[in-house]
Amino acid sequence: MVAQIELPTRYTLKTMLRTVRATRYVTPLREGGSLPAIVEADDLGLYVLKFRGAGQGPLALVAELIGGEIGRALGLKIPEIVLVELDAALGRNEPDYEIRELLTASAGLNLALDYLPGSTMFDPAAGDTVEASIASAAVWFDAFITNVDRTARNPNLLYWHKTLYFIDHGAALYFHHNWKNIEQMVESPFQPIRHHVLLPWAAHIEEAASAAFEKLGPDIFAGILDQAPAAWLSPELRPAYVDILTRRLKASSNFVQEAIRSRAGVI
Ligand SMILES: Nc1ncnc2c1ncn2[C@@H]1O[C@H](COP(=O)(O)OP(=O)(O)OP(=O)(O)O)[C@@H](O)[C@H]1O
Ligand SMILES: [Mg+2]
């Protein structure tokens, strides 16, 4: 009898990312640098849409998708990510020229996150705190994906129903803007971790690294990369991302040691 092959029981994208169609432009989120907006979709849900035609370009959506799904694989809370089909006609009656241009330039597939109504930004100055296990996983995660956007000034952490949600990973994975610096990125200790807003609470970074090894691996990365639409990322580039992420996972101790050192400086 042929032995049953064990399928990985770790994170799997249960289904493919859902695709919805935008039906209404509700309002811009002016605080976002990329002019994201709340839109309604044909499933009647509200989403925060990240436009493919924004200045940051389609690679920001690639980073948003890969970063977000890696965070989810690690067990962090990330609002559901969906693909959004945008019809050029949606912006036709939009009075604001800048918004109309953005909608026109983004016809086709975009990315959106489930909108968390009434959420508030994590604010240590207001006494917000976080569990050490979540903070440690977050520090490991952001160092892994080289995400500079988790500072006290711009934490990109939303409190919603007493749970902390991680958003805004569009600036992560900076290597994909300049493939010449890949080796540097793979091995990087990621010094910007010293500005991470959750560093003071991240008392168990080594444990977070061990947990990450259990949860991530080339199969997980490949499953995530398969979800990146060809309109944003040439499918030929997917294996390169999987390879780089796998090598960065192996180089984890570089950035773990840096994060532990940085933390000693802030507590
Ligand atoms: N899923 C969500 N639910 C509720 N509010 C959200 C959600 N996603 C984003 N926001 C709000 O919109 C703002 C902008 O979103 P985000 O940070 O993702 O955009 P950005 O353009 O990348 O921003 P940045 O200015 O940080 O570069 C957030 O700071 C937050 O207030
Ligand atoms: Mg932001």
Coordinates of C-alpha atoms and ligand atoms in Angstrom, one line a residue:
M1 CA 0.0 0.0 0.0
V2 CA 1.2 3.5 -0.8
A3 CA 1.7 5.6 2.2
Q4 CA -0.6 8.6 2.4
I5 CA 1.3 11.8 1.8
E6 CA 0.8 14.3 4.6
L7 CA -0.5 17.6 3.4
P8 CA 0.8 20.6 5.3
T9 CA -1.5 21.5 8.1
R10 CA -0.1 24.9 8.6
Y11 CA -1.6 28.1 7.2
T12 CA -3.2 27.6 3.8
L13 CA -5.2 30.2 1.9
K14 CA -8.5 28.4 2.7
T15 CA -9.9 29.7 -0.6
M16 CA -8.4 31.9 -3.2
L17 CA -8.6 35.6 -2.3
R18 CA -12.2 36.7 -3.1
T19 CA -12.7 39.1 -6.0
V20 CA -15.5 41.7 -5.7
R21 CA -16.6 44.5 -7.9
A22 CA -16.7 48.1 -6.7
T23 CA -20.1 49.6 -7.0
R24 CA -19.7 53.0 -5.2
Y25 CA -16.9 55.3 -4.3
V26 CA -17.8 56.4 -0.7
T27 CA -15.1 58.7 0.6
P28 CA -11.4 59.2 0.4
L29 CA -9.2 58.5 3.5
R30 CA -7.3 61.7 3.4
E31 CA -4.7 60.7 5.9
G32 CA -3.4 58.0 3.7
G33 CA -0.4 59.0 1.5
S34 CA -1.6 56.8 -1.4
L35 CA -5.2 58.3 -1.2
P36 CA -6.9 55.1 -0.3
A37 CA -10.7 55.3 -0.2
I38 CA -13.7 53.6 1.3
V39 CA -15.7 51.8 -1.5
E40 CA -18.8 49.7 -1.5
A41 CA -18.7 46.5 -3.4
D42 CA -21.3 44.2 -5.1
D43 CA -21.4 42.0 -1.9
L44 CA -22.6 45.1 -0.1
G45 CA -19.4 45.2 2.0
L46 CA -17.3 48.3 2.6
Y47 CA -13.6 48.1 1.8
V48 CA -10.6 50.3 2.1
L49 CA -9.3 50.3 -1.5
K50 CA -5.6 50.7 -2.4
F51 CA -5.5 52.0 -6.0
R52 CA -3.2 50.3 -8.5
G53 CA -2.9 53.7 -10.3
A54 CA -1.6 55.5 -7.2
G55 CA 1.9 57.0 -7.2
Q56 CA 3.5 54.0 -5.3
G57 CA 2.5 51.8 -8.3
P58 CA 1.4 48.2 -8.5
L59 CA 4.3 46.9 -6.4
A60 CA 2.8 48.6 -3.4
L61 CA -0.2 46.3 -3.9
V62 CA 2.1 43.3 -4.2
A63 CA 3.7 44.2 -0.9
E64 CA 0.4 44.7 0.7
L65 CA -0.8 41.3 -0.4
I66 CA 2.4 39.4 0.4
G67 CA 3.0 41.2 3.7
G68 CA -0.6 40.9 4.8
E69 CA -0.9 37.2 4.1
I70 CA 2.5 36.5 5.8
G71 CA 1.2 38.3 8.8
R72 CA -2.0 36.2 8.7
A73 CA 0.1 33.0 8.4
L74 CA 2.0 34.1 11.6
G75 CA -1.3 34.4 13.4
L76 CA -1.5 38.2 13.5
K77 CA -4.9 39.8 12.8
I78 CA -5.1 41.3 9.4
P79 CA -8.4 42.5 7.8
E80 CA -9.5 40.2 5.0
I81 CA -7.7 41.1 1.8
V82 CA -9.8 41.0 -1.4
L83 CA -9.2 41.8 -5.1
V84 CA -11.4 44.5 -6.4
E85 CA -12.5 44.9 -10.0
L86 CA -12.9 48.6 -10.7
D87 CA -14.9 49.9 -13.7
A88 CA -13.5 53.0 -15.3
A89 CA -17.1 54.4 -15.3
L90 CA -17.2 54.5 -11.5
G91 CA -15.2 57.7 -11.4
R92 CA -17.2 59.5 -14.2
N93 CA -19.2 61.7 -11.9
E94 CA -16.5 62.3 -9.2
P95 CA -16.2 66.1 -8.8
D96 CA -12.6 65.9 -7.5
Y97 CA -10.1 65.9 -10.4
E98 CA -7.4 64.0 -8.4
I99 CA -9.8 61.3 -7.4
R100 CA -11.3 61.0 -10.9
E101 CA -7.8 60.6 -12.4
L102 CA -6.9 58.0 -9.8
L103 CA -10.0 56.0 -10.5
T104 CA -9.4 56.2 -14.3
A105 CA -5.8 55.1 -13.9
S106 CA -6.9 52.2 -11.7
A107 CA -9.5 50.5 -14.0
G108 CA -9.1 46.8 -13.6
L109 CA -7.8 44.8 -10.6
N110 CA -7.0 46.6 -7.3
L111 CA -6.6 45.5 -3.7
A112 CA -8.8 46.2 -0.7
L113 CA -9.0 45.4 3.0
D114 CA -12.2 44.8 4.8
Y115 CA -13.2 48.1 6.4
L116 CA -13.2 48.1 10.2
P117 CA -15.8 50.7 11.1
G118 CA -15.2 52.6 14.3
S119 CA -11.6 51.3 14.7
T120 CA -9.1 53.5 16.4
M121 CA -5.3 53.8 15.9
F122 CA -3.1 52.1 18.6
D123 CA -1.7 55.0 20.7
P124 CA 0.8 54.3 23.5
A125 CA 0.5 57.9 24.6
A126 CA -3.1 57.3 25.4
G127 CA -2.2 54.3 27.5
D128 CA -2.8 51.5 24.9
T129 CA -0.8 48.4 25.6
V130 CA -0.4 45.0 23.9
E131 CA 0.4 41.5 25.0
A132 CA 4.1 40.5 24.8
S133 CA 3.4 37.6 22.5
I134 CA 1.6 39.8 19.9
A135 CA 4.2 42.5 20.1
S136 CA 7.1 40.0 19.7
A137 CA 5.4 38.3 16.7
A138 CA 4.9 41.8 15.2
V139 CA 8.5 42.9 15.7
W140 CA 9.7 39.6 14.1
F141 CA 7.2 40.0 11.2
D142 CA 8.0 43.6 10.4
A143 CA 11.8 42.9 10.5
F144 CA 11.3 39.9 8.3
I145 CA 9.3 41.8 5.6
T146 CA 11.5 45.0 6.1
N147 CA 8.5 47.2 7.0
V148 CA 9.4 50.7 8.2
D149 CA 5.8 51.8 8.6
R150 CA 5.1 50.7 12.3
T151 CA 6.4 53.7 14.2
A152 CA 4.8 55.7 17.1
R153 CA 4.0 58.5 14.6
N154 CA 2.5 56.1 12.1
P155 CA 1.7 52.8 13.8
N156 CA -0.7 51.4 11.2
L157 CA -2.3 49.3 14.0
L158 CA -6.1 49.5 14.4
Y159 CA -8.0 48.6 17.6
W160 CA -11.3 47.1 16.6
H161 CA -13.5 45.1 19.0
K162 CA -10.6 45.0 21.5
T163 CA -8.4 43.3 19.0
L164 CA -5.3 44.8 17.4
Y165 CA -5.3 44.7 13.5
F166 CA -2.2 45.2 11.3
I167 CA -2.6 47.3 8.2
D168 CA -0.6 49.1 5.6
H169 CA 2.2 46.8 4.3
G170 CA 2.6 48.6 1.0
A171 CA 6.1 49.9 1.7
A172 CA 7.5 46.5 2.9
L173 CA 9.7 44.2 0.8
Y174 CA 11.6 47.1 -0.5
F175 CA 14.0 44.8 -2.4
H176 CA 11.5 44.5 -5.2
H177 CA 12.1 48.1 -6.2
N178 CA 15.7 47.5 -6.7
W179 CA 16.8 43.9 -7.4
K180 CA 20.5 44.8 -7.2
N181 CA 20.4 44.9 -3.4
I182 CA 18.9 41.5 -2.8
E183 CA 21.8 40.0 -0.9
Q184 CA 21.8 43.0 1.4
M185 CA 18.1 42.6 2.0
V186 CA 18.3 38.9 2.6
E187 CA 21.0 39.3 5.3
S188 CA 19.8 42.7 6.6
P189 CA 19.6 43.1 10.4
F190 CA 17.0 45.8 9.6
Q191 CA 18.2 48.6 11.9
P192 CA 14.9 50.6 11.5
I193 CA 13.4 48.1 13.9
R194 CA 14.6 50.4 16.7
H195 CA 11.7 52.7 15.8
H196 CA 9.0 49.9 16.0
V197 CA 6.1 51.1 18.1
L198 CA 5.6 47.7 19.8
L199 CA 9.3 47.1 20.6
P200 CA 8.9 48.0 24.3
W201 CA 6.4 45.2 24.7
A202 CA 8.3 42.6 22.6
A203 CA 9.8 40.6 25.4
H204 CA 9.8 37.3 23.6
I205 CA 11.4 37.9 20.2
E206 CA 13.3 34.6 20.2
E207 CA 10.2 32.6 20.9
A208 CA 8.4 34.5 18.2
A209 CA 11.2 33.5 15.8
S210 CA 10.8 29.8 16.7
A211 CA 7.0 30.1 16.2
A212 CA 7.6 31.7 12.8
F213 CA 9.8 28.8 11.7
E214 CA 6.8 26.5 12.5
K215 CA 4.4 28.6 10.5
L216 CA 6.3 29.8 7.4
G217 CA 8.3 28.1 4.7
P218 CA 8.6 27.9 0.9
D219 CA 5.2 26.2 0.5
I220 CA 3.5 29.0 2.4
F221 CA 5.3 31.7 0.4
A222 CA 4.5 30.0 -2.9
G223 CA 0.8 29.7 -2.0
I224 CA 0.8 33.4 -1.2
L225 CA 2.7 34.4 -4.4
D226 CA 0.3 32.4 -6.5
Q227 CA -2.4 34.9 -5.4
A228 CA -0.6 38.0 -6.9
P229 CA -2.5 39.0 -10.0
A230 CA -0.4 38.9 -13.2
A231 CA -1.6 42.5 -13.8
W232 CA 0.6 43.6 -10.9
L233 CA 3.4 41.1 -11.0
S234 CA 4.8 39.0 -13.8
P235 CA 4.2 35.4 -12.8
E236 CA 7.8 34.6 -13.8
L237 CA 9.0 36.7 -10.8
R238 CA 7.0 34.6 -8.3
P239 CA 9.8 32.0 -7.7
A240 CA 12.3 34.8 -7.1
Y241 CA 10.1 36.2 -4.2
V242 CA 9.7 32.7 -2.8
D243 CA 13.5 32.1 -2.9
I244 CA 14.3 35.5 -1.3
L245 CA 11.7 35.1 1.5
T246 CA 13.0 31.5 2.2
R247 CA 16.5 32.8 2.4
R248 CA 15.5 35.7 4.7
L249 CA 13.7 33.2 6.9
K250 CA 17.0 31.3 7.2
A251 CA 18.8 34.5 8.1
S252 CA 16.3 35.3 10.9
S253 CA 19.0 35.4 13.6
N254 CA 20.5 38.5 12.0
F255 CA 17.4 40.6 12.6
V256 CA 16.4 38.8 15.8
Q257 CA 19.7 39.8 17.4
E258 CA 19.3 43.4 16.1
A259 CA 15.8 43.7 17.5
I260 CA 16.8 42.3 20.9
R261 CA 19.7 44.8 21.0
S262 CA 17.4 47.7 19.9
R263 CA 14.9 46.8 22.6
A264 CA 17.5 46.9 25.3
G265 CA 18.1 50.5 24.2
V266 CA 14.4 51.5 24.6
I267 CA 13.3 49.9 27.8
Ligands
LIG1 N1 -9.3 48.2 7.1 C1 -9.4 49.5 7.5 N2 -10.5 49.8 8.3 C2 -10.6 51.0 8.8 N3 -9.8 52.0 8.6 C3 -8.7 51.8 7.8 C4 -8.5 50.5 7.2 N4 -7.3 50.5 6.5 C5 -6.9 51.8 6.6 N5 -7.7 52.6 7.4 C6 -7.5 54.0 7.7 O1 -7.0 54.6 6.5 C7 -5.7 55.2 6.8 C8 -4.8 55.0 5.6 O2 -4.6 53.7 5.3 P1 -3.2 53.1 5.0 O3 -2.3 53.4 6.1 O4 -3.3 51.7 4.7 O5 -2.8 53.9 3.7 P2 -1.5 54.5 3.1 O6 -1.8 55.4 2.0 O7 -0.6 53.4 2.9 O8 -1.0 55.4 4.4 P3 0.3 56.1 4.8 O9 0.0 57.5 4.8 O10 0.6 55.5 6.1 O11 1.3 55.7 3.7 C9 -5.2 54.4 8.0 O12 -4.3 55.2 8.8 C10 -6.5 54.2 8.8 O13 -6.9 55.3 9.5
MG2 MG -0.7 54.1 6.9

